[in-house]
PDB file of C-alpha atoms in Angstrom:
ATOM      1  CA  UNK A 252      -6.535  -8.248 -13.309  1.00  0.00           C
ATOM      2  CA  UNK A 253      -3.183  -8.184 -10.984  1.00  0.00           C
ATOM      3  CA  UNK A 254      -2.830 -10.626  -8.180  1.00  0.00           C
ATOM      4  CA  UNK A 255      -0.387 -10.838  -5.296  1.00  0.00           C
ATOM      5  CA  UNK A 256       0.533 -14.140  -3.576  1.00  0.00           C
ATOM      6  CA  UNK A 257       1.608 -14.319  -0.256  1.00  0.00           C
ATOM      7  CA  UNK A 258       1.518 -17.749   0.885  1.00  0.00           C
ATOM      8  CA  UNK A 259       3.342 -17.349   3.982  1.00  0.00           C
ATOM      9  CA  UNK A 260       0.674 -15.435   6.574  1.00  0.00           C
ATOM     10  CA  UNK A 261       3.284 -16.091   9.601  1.00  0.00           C
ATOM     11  CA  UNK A 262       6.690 -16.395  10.011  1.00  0.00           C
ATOM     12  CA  UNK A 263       9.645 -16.234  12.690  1.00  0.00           C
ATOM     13  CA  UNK A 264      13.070 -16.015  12.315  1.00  0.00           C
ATOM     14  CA  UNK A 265      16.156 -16.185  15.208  1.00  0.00           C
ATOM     15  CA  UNK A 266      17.956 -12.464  15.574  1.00  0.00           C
ATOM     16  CA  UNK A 267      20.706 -12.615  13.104  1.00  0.00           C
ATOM     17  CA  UNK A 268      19.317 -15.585  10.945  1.00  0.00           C
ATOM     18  CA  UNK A 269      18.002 -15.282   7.546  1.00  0.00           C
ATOM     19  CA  UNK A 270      14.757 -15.537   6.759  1.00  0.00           C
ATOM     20  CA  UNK A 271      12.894 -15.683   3.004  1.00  0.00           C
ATOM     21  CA  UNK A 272       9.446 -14.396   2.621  1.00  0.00           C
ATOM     22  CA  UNK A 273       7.756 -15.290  -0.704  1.00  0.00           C
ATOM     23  CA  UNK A 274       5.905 -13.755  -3.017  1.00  0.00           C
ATOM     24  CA  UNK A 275       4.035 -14.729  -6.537  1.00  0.00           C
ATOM     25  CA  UNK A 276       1.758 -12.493  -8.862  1.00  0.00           C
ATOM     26  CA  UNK A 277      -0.253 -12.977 -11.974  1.00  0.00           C
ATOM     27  CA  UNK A 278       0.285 -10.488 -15.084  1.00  0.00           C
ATOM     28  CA  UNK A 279       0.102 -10.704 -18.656  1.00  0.00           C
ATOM     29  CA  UNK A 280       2.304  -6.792 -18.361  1.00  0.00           C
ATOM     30  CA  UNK A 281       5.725  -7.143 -19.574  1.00  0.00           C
ATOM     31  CA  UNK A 282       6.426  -3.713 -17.840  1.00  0.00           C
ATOM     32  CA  UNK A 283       5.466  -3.402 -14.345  1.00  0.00           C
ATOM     33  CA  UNK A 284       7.468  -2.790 -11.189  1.00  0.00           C
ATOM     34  CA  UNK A 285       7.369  -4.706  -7.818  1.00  0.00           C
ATOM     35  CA  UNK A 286       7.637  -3.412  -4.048  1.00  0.00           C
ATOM     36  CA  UNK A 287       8.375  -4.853  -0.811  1.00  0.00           C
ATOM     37  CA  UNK A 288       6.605  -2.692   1.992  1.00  0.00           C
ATOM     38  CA  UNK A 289       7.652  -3.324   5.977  1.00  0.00           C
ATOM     39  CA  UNK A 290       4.543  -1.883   8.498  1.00  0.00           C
ATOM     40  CA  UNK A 291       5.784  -2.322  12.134  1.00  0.00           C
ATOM     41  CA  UNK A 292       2.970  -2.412  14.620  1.00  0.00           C
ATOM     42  CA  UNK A 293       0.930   0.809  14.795  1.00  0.00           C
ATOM     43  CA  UNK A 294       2.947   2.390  12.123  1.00  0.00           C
ATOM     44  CA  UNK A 295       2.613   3.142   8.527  1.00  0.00           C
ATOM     45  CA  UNK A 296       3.893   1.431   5.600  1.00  0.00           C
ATOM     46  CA  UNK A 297       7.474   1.964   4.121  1.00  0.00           C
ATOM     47  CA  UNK A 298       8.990   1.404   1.654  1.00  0.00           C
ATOM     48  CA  UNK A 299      11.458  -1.156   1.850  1.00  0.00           C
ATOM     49  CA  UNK A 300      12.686  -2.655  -1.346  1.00  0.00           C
ATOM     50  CA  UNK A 301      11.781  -1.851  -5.121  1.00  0.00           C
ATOM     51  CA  UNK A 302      12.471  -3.631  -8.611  1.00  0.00           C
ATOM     52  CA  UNK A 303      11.495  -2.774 -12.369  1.00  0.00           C
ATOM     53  CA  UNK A 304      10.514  -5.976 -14.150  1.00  0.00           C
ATOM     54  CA  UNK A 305      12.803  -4.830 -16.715  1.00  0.00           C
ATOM     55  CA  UNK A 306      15.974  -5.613 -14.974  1.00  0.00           C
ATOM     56  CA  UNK A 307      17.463  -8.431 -14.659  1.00  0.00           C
ATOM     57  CA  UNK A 308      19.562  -7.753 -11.524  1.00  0.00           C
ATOM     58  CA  UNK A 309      17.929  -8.584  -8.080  1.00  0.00           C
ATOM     59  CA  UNK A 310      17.671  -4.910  -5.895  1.00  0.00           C
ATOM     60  CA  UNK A 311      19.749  -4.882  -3.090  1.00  0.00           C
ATOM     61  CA  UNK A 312      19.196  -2.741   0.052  1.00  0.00           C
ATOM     62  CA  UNK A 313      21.847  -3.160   2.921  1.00  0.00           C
ATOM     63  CA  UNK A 314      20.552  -6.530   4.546  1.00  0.00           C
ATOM     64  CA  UNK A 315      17.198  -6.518   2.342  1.00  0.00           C
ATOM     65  CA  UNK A 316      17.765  -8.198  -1.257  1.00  0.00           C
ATOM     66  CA  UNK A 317      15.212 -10.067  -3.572  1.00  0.00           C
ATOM     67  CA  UNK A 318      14.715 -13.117  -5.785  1.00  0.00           C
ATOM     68  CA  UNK A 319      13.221 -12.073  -8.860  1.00  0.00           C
ATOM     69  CA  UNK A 320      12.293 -14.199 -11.303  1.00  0.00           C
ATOM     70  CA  UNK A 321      10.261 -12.741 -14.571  1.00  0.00           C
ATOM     71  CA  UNK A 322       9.701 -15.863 -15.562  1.00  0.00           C
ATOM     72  CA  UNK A 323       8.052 -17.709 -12.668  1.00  0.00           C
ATOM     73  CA  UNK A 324       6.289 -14.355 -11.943  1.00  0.00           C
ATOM     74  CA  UNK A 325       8.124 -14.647  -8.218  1.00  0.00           C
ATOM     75  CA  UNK A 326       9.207 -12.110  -5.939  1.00  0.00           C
ATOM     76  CA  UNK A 327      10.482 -13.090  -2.938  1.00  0.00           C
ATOM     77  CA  UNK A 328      12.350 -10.877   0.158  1.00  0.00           C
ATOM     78  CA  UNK A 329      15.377 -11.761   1.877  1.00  0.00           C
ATOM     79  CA  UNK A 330      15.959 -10.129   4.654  1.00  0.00           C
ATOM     80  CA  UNK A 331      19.874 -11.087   6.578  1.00  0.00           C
ATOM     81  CA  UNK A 332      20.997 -11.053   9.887  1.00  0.00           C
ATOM     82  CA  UNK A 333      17.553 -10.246  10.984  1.00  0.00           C
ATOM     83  CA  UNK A 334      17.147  -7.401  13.827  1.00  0.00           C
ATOM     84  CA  UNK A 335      14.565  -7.108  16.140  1.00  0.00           C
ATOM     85  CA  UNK A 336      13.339  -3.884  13.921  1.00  0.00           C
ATOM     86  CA  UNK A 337      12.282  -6.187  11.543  1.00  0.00           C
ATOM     87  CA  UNK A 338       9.716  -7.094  13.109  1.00  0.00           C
ATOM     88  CA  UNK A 339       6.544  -6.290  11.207  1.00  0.00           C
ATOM     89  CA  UNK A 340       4.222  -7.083   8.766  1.00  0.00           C
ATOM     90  CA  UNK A 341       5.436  -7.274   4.688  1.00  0.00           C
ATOM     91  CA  UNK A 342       3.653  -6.610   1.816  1.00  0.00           C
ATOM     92  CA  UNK A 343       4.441  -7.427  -1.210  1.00  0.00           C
ATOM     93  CA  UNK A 344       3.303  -5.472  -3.948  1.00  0.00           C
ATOM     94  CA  UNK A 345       2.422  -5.033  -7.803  1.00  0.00           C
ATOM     95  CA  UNK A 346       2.184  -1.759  -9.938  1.00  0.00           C
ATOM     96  CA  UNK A 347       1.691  -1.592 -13.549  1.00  0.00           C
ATOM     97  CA  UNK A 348       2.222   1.936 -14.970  1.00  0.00           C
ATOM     98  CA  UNK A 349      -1.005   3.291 -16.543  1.00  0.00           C
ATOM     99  CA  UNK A 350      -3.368   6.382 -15.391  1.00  0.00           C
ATOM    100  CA  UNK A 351      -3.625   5.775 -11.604  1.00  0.00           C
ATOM    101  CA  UNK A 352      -0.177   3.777 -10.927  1.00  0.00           C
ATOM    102  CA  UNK A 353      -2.446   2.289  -8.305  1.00  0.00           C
ATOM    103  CA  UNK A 354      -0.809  -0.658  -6.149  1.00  0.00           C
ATOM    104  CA  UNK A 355      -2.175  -4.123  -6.041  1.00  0.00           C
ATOM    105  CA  UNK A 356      -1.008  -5.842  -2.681  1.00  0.00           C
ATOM    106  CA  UNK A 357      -0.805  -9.232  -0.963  1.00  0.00           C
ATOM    107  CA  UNK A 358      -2.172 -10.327   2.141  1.00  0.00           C
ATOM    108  CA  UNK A 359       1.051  -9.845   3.700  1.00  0.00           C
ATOM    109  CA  UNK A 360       3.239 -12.268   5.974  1.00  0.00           C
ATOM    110  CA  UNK A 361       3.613 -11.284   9.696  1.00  0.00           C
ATOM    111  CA  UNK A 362       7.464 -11.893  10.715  1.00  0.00           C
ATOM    112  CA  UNK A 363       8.677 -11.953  13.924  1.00  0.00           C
ATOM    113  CA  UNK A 364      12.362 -11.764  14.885  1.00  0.00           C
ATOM    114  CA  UNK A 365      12.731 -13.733  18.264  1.00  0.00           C
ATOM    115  CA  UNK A 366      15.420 -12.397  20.539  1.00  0.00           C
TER     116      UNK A 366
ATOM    117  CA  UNK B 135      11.607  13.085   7.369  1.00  0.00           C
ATOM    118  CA  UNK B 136       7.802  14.422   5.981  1.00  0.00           C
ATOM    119  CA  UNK B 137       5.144  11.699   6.851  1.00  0.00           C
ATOM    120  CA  UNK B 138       1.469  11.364   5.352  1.00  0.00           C
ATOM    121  CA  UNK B 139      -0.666  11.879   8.013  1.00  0.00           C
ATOM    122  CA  UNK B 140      -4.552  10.985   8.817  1.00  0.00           C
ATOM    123  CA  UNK B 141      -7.167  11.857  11.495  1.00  0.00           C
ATOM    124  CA  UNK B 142      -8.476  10.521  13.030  1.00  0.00           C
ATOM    125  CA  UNK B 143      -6.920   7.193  13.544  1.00  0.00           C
ATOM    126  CA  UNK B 144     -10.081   5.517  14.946  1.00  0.00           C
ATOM    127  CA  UNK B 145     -13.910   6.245  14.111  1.00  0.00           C
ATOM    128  CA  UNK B 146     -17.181   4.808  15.080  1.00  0.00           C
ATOM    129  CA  UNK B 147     -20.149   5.753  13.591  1.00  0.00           C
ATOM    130  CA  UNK B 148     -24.016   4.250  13.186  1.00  0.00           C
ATOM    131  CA  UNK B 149     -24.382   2.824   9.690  1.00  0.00           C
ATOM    132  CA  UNK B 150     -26.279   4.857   7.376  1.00  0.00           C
ATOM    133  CA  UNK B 151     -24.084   8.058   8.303  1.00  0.00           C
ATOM    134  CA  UNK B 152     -22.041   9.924   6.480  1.00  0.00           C
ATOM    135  CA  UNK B 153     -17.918  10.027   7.322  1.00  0.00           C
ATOM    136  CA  UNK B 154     -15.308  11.979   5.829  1.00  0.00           C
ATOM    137  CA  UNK B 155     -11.443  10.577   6.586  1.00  0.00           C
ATOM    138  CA  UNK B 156      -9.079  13.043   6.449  1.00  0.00           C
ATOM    139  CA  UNK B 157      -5.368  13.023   5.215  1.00  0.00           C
ATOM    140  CA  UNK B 158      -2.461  15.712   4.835  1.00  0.00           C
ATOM    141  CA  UNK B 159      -0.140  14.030   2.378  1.00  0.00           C
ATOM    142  CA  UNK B 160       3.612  15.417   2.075  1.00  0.00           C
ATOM    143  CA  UNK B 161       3.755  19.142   0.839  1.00  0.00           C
ATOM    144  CA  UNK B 162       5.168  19.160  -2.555  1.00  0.00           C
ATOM    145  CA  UNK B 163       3.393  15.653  -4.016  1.00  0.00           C
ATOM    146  CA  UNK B 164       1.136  15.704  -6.995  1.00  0.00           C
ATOM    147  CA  UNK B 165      -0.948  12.164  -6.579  1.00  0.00           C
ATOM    148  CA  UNK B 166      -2.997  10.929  -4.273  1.00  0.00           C
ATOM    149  CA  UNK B 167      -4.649   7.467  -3.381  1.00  0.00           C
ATOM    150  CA  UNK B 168      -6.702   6.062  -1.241  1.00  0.00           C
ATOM    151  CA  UNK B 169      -6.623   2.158  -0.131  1.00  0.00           C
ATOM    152  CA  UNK B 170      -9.113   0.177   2.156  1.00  0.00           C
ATOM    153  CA  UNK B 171      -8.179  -3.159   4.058  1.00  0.00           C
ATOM    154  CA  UNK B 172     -10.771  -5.361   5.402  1.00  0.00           C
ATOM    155  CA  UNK B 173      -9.674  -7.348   8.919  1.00  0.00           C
ATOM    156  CA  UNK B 174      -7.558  -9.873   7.764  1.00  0.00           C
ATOM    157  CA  UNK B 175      -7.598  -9.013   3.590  1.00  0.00           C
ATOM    158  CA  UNK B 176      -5.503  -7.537   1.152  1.00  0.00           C
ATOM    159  CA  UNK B 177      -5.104  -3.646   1.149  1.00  0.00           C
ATOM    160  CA  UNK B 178      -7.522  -2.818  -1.860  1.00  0.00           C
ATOM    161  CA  UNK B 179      -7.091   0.159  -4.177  1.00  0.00           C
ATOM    162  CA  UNK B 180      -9.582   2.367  -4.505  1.00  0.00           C
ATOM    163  CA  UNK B 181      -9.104   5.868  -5.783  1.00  0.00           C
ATOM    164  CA  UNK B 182      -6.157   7.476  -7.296  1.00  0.00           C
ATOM    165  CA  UNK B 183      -6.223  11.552  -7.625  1.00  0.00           C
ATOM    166  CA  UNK B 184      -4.334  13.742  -9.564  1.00  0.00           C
ATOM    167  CA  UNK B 185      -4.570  17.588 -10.400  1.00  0.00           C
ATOM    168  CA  UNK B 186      -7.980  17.688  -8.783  1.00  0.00           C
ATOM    169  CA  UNK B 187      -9.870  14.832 -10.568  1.00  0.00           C
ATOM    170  CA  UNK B 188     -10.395  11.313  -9.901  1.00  0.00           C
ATOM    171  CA  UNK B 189      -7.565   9.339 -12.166  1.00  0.00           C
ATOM    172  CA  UNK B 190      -8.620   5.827 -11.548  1.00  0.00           C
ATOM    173  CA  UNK B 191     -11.076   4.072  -9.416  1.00  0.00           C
ATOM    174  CA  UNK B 192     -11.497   0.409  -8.688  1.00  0.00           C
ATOM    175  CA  UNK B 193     -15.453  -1.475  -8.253  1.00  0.00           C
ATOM    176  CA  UNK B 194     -15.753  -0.731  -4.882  1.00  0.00           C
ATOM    177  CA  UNK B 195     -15.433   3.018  -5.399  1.00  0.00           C
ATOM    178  CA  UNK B 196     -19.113   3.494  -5.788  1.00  0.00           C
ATOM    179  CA  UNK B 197     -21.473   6.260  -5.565  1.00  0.00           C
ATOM    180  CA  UNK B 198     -21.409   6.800  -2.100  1.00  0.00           C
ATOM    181  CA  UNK B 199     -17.750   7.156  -1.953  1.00  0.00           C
ATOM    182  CA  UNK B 200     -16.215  10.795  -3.142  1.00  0.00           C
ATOM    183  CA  UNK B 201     -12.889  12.539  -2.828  1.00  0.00           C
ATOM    184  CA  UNK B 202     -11.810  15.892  -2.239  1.00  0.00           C
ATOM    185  CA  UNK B 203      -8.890  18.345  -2.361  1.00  0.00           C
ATOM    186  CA  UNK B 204     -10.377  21.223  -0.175  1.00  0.00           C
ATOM    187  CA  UNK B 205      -7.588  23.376   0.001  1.00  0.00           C
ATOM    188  CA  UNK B 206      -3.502  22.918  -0.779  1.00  0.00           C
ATOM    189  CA  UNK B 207      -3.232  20.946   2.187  1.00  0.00           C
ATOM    190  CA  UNK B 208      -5.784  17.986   2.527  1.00  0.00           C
ATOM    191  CA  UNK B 209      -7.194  14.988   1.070  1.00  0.00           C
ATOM    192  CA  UNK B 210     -10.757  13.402   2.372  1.00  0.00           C
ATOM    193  CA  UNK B 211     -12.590  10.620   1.693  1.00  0.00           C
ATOM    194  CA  UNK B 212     -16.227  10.662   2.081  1.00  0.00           C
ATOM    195  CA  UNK B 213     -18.465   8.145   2.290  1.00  0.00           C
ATOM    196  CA  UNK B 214     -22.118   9.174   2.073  1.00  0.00           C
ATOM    197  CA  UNK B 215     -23.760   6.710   3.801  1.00  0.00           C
ATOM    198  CA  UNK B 216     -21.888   3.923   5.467  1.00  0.00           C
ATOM    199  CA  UNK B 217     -22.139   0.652   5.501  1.00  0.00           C
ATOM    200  CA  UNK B 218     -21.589  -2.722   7.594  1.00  0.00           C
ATOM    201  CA  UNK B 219     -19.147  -3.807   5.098  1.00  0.00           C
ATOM    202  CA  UNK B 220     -17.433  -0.370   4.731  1.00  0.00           C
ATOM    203  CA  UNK B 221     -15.786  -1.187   8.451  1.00  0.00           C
ATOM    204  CA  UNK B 222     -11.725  -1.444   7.308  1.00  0.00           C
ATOM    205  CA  UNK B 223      -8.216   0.103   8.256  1.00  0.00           C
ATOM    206  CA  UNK B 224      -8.587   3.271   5.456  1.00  0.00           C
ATOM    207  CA  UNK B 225      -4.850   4.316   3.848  1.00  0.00           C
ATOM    208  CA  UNK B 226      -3.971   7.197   2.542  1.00  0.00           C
ATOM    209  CA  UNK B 227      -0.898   7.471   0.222  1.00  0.00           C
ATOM    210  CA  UNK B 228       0.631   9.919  -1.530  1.00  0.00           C
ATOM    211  CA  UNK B 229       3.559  10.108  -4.046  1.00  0.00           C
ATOM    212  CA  UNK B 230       5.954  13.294  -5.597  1.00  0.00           C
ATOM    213  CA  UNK B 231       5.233  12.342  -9.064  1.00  0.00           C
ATOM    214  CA  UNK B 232       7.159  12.530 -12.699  1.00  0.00           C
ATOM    215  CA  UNK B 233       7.701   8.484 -12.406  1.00  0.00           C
ATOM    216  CA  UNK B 234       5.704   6.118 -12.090  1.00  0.00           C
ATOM    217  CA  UNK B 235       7.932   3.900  -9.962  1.00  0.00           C
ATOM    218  CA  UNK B 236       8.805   6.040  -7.143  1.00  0.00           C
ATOM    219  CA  UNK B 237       7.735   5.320  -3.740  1.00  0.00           C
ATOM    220  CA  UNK B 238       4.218   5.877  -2.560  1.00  0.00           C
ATOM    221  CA  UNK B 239       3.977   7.398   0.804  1.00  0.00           C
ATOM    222  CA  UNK B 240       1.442   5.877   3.318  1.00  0.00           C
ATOM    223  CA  UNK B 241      -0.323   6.917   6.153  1.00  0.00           C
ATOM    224  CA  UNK B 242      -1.184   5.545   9.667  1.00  0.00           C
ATOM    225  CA  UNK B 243      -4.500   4.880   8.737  1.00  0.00           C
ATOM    226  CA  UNK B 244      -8.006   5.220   9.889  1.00  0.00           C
ATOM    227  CA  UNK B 245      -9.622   2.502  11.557  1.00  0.00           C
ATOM    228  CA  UNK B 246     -13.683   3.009  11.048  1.00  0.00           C
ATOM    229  CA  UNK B 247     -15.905   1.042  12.211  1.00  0.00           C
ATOM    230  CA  UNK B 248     -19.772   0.747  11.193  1.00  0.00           C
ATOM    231  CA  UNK B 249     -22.463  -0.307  13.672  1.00  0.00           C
TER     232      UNK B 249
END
């Protein structure tokens, strides 16, 4: 079975810092993909970063980029110059191709960007 | 921009009654999924849907849990007799299709809870 690692349940980061939030999984899949999903209070999840494991080169969205590492099965979000937008709760998530595509998540960390 | 949408976003009900959670993913997707998170746990898969069958299903997916594509338009969840335990933030998700990496679409969420 998948599992997602988010050790981080809180963080806080000053507006226009960068902040790092972590993320580890389990997997004997050599093909799988990864997601980064932002949920601001009393919203839904969106979608805010993806990577296949099969490529090398770290995703990059505007300010959001990751860390991945195949290797040490880590995943971790960088988020720069942080807004106040940003504030929300990230998940971090797994998905392994197969008949459902179903995701397996994290607990998620809760960042807030102090003004 | 199309959103997933669910109703209603908050429902009480006596344990031992039925509920059905309702969802109107976006238009022109072909999969469907359904996700439960228990206060302050991971978001746990628990159905995936495709051309009007059941594709995957995790454990908790038992018996008295059944989906449902009524018409073009929605996408319930039903559970047949509720539970203590079954009180959790309910997610529906939906994705285009074709590959198995794009972006799944989430709801709001319903927030049930079982007395």
């Amino acid at each position: 079975a998948q599992t997602v690692t988010q050790s981080q349940p809180e963080m806080s980061v000053q507006e226009a810092e960068t902040v790092t939030l972590s993320c580890t999984y389990d997997t004997s899949e050599n093909n799988y993909y990864l997601f980064w999903y932002k949920q601001p209070p009393s919203r839904q999840m969106i979608l805010v970063i993806r990577q296949e494991a099969y490529k090398q080169q770290n995703a990059t969205e505007n300010r959001f980029s990751v860390n991945f590492q195949k290797a040490a099965k880590s995943f971790s979000l960088k988020i720069s110059d942080s807004q106040l937008g940003d504030t929300a709760m990230y998940f971090c998530a797994f998905m392994k191709p197969g008949t459902g595509n179903q995701f397996y998540f994290g607990t998620g960390t809760s960042l807030t960007v102090i003004p | 921009e199309p959103e997933v949408t669910q109703t209603p976003s908050h429902q009480v009900t006596q344990m031992g009654q039925e509920v059905i959670l309702r969802c109107v993913p976006i238009s022109n997707h072909l999969y469907f999924y359904w996700y439960r998170q228990i206060l302050g746990q991971k978001v746990e898969f628990l159905v995936s849907f495709y051309n009007n069958e059941i594709s995957e299903k995790s454990e908790i997916f038992d018996d008295q849990f059944s989906v449902e594509r009524p018409d073009g338009s929605n996408f319930t969840l039903k559970i047949r007799s509720t539970k203590l335990e079954d009180s959790a933030m309910y997610f529906c998700a939906s994705r285009a299709g074709g590959e198995p990496q794009e972006t799944q679409y989430f709801g709001p969420g319903t927030r049930l809870l079982v007395l």
